């Protein structure tokens, strides 16, 4: 389902990039480390008709993927933004082609493309959701729960999120913190919709251990093995009853096609940053939908900018499983948008205003900014 009606061209006068440090309401621990402050790059595209906003979802260190804040900052300022500014006037759908010669750096590309998309759609008065092909006005909201001090603390945390109304729980696992954590949550809450996410922490040699999770009737196990272990994921999938979902491995629509063909992915997590932008994310959705593979929208602790964009993406028809599109308050006491996403009856609303449908809280943006630069044409 390609974009039905492309956006009009915009003229780009410049890009402003900022590194933000936003405190998290509680530490977020995964198999690759603990974050207490979200470091993120916010992109502002400057056009004669107004600004557009995007977000580069890298982390401070290359632990989830090879990209990290300073690599994205460097490649965006040195190569990507200048290439877009050289094109000067272009439609958002042309951004990926302009950036294509530069290998990799998908999160950096995605953030720049999103800022151009937002600027173009705001100028036309069109909402991002309508543009992408959203078919829902709100999306069911799941929550991703980091590794806690012990299983009892995990049960407390999960209970709090269930009380808030989240419709699906995902817990992070790693070797030594898998079967007992999952058992504790199942024992405490019965048949809730439950997933586990390993963030590449295992190898195929752990297949027997991972098969122990089968008895918990999980919706899926996410990314048990390394990013480039497609063949091993297929081999593991044959040994598990729990469906294998891929996150880190799916870096493009082509990667999704290959993973599906190999039998490595029964479910796919779609993250725009990981695949190089929201337009490629729609193509991943399309490939999966054609193959009968359910998708859901992943999260990268987005600010109100990326969270609004994710809600719109998650409203596409192939997103048949609840995603990690939580309320802003799950991560932040203070966001950088004037109306942060809230949980309403287990759902997050798809914004309907022009572009991403958000307004920036300029004071909050300035307060969280630790580095800032303006690149003009
Ligand atoms: O709700 O935004 C969210 C967080 C969801 O668990 C989540 N994200 O592996 O998917 C992941 C994880 C992540 C967060 C990975 C930040 C990398 C950086």
PDB file of C-alpha atoms in Angstrom, residues 55-58 64-65 67 104-111 250-251 270-278 281 298 300 302 310 313:
ATOM      1  CA  UNK A  55      14.054  13.052  15.932  1.00  0.00           C
ATOM      2  CA  UNK A  56      17.174  10.905  15.573  1.00  0.00           C
ATOM      3  CA  UNK A  57      16.671   7.993  17.948  1.00  0.00           C
ATOM      4  CA  UNK A  58      20.272   7.003  18.569  1.00  0.00           C
ATOM      5  CA  UNK A  64      21.602  -1.401  20.485  1.00  0.00           C
ATOM      6  CA  UNK A  65      22.954  -0.717  16.991  1.00  0.00           C
ATOM      7  CA  UNK A  67      24.830   4.145  15.446  1.00  0.00           C
ATOM      8  CA  UNK A 104      24.039   2.886   6.640  1.00  0.00           C
ATOM      9  CA  UNK A 105      23.314   5.571   9.278  1.00  0.00           C
ATOM     10  CA  UNK A 106      19.635   4.809   9.042  1.00  0.00           C
ATOM     11  CA  UNK A 107      18.587   6.526  12.272  1.00  0.00           C
ATOM     12  CA  UNK A 108      20.271   9.751  11.182  1.00  0.00           C
ATOM     13  CA  UNK A 109      18.572   9.530   7.782  1.00  0.00           C
ATOM     14  CA  UNK A 110      15.191   8.804   9.368  1.00  0.00           C
ATOM     15  CA  UNK A 111      15.342  11.866  11.622  1.00  0.00           C
ATOM     16  CA  UNK A 250      15.076  -5.874  10.170  1.00  0.00           C
ATOM     17  CA  UNK A 251      16.994  -2.908   8.792  1.00  0.00           C
ATOM     18  CA  UNK A 270       8.723  -1.983  12.801  1.00  0.00           C
ATOM     19  CA  UNK A 271      10.844   0.968  13.930  1.00  0.00           C
ATOM     20  CA  UNK A 272      11.258   3.863  11.535  1.00  0.00           C
ATOM     21  CA  UNK A 273      14.690   4.815  12.874  1.00  0.00           C
ATOM     22  CA  UNK A 274      16.078   1.307  12.456  1.00  0.00           C
ATOM     23  CA  UNK A 275      14.953   1.072   8.798  1.00  0.00           C
ATOM     24  CA  UNK A 276      15.976   4.575   7.675  1.00  0.00           C
ATOM     25  CA  UNK A 277      12.672   6.409   7.877  1.00  0.00           C
ATOM     26  CA  UNK A 278       8.884   6.298   8.076  1.00  0.00           C
ATOM     27  CA  UNK A 281       8.780   1.601   7.578  1.00  0.00           C
ATOM     28  CA  UNK A 298       8.477  -0.560  18.280  1.00  0.00           C
ATOM     29  CA  UNK A 300      13.026   4.027  21.021  1.00  0.00           C
ATOM     30  CA  UNK A 302      10.863   8.805  21.671  1.00  0.00           C
ATOM     31  CA  UNK A 310       4.843   6.310  15.798  1.00  0.00           C
ATOM     32  CA  UNK A 313       2.481   4.612  11.755  1.00  0.00           C
TER      33      UNK A 313
END
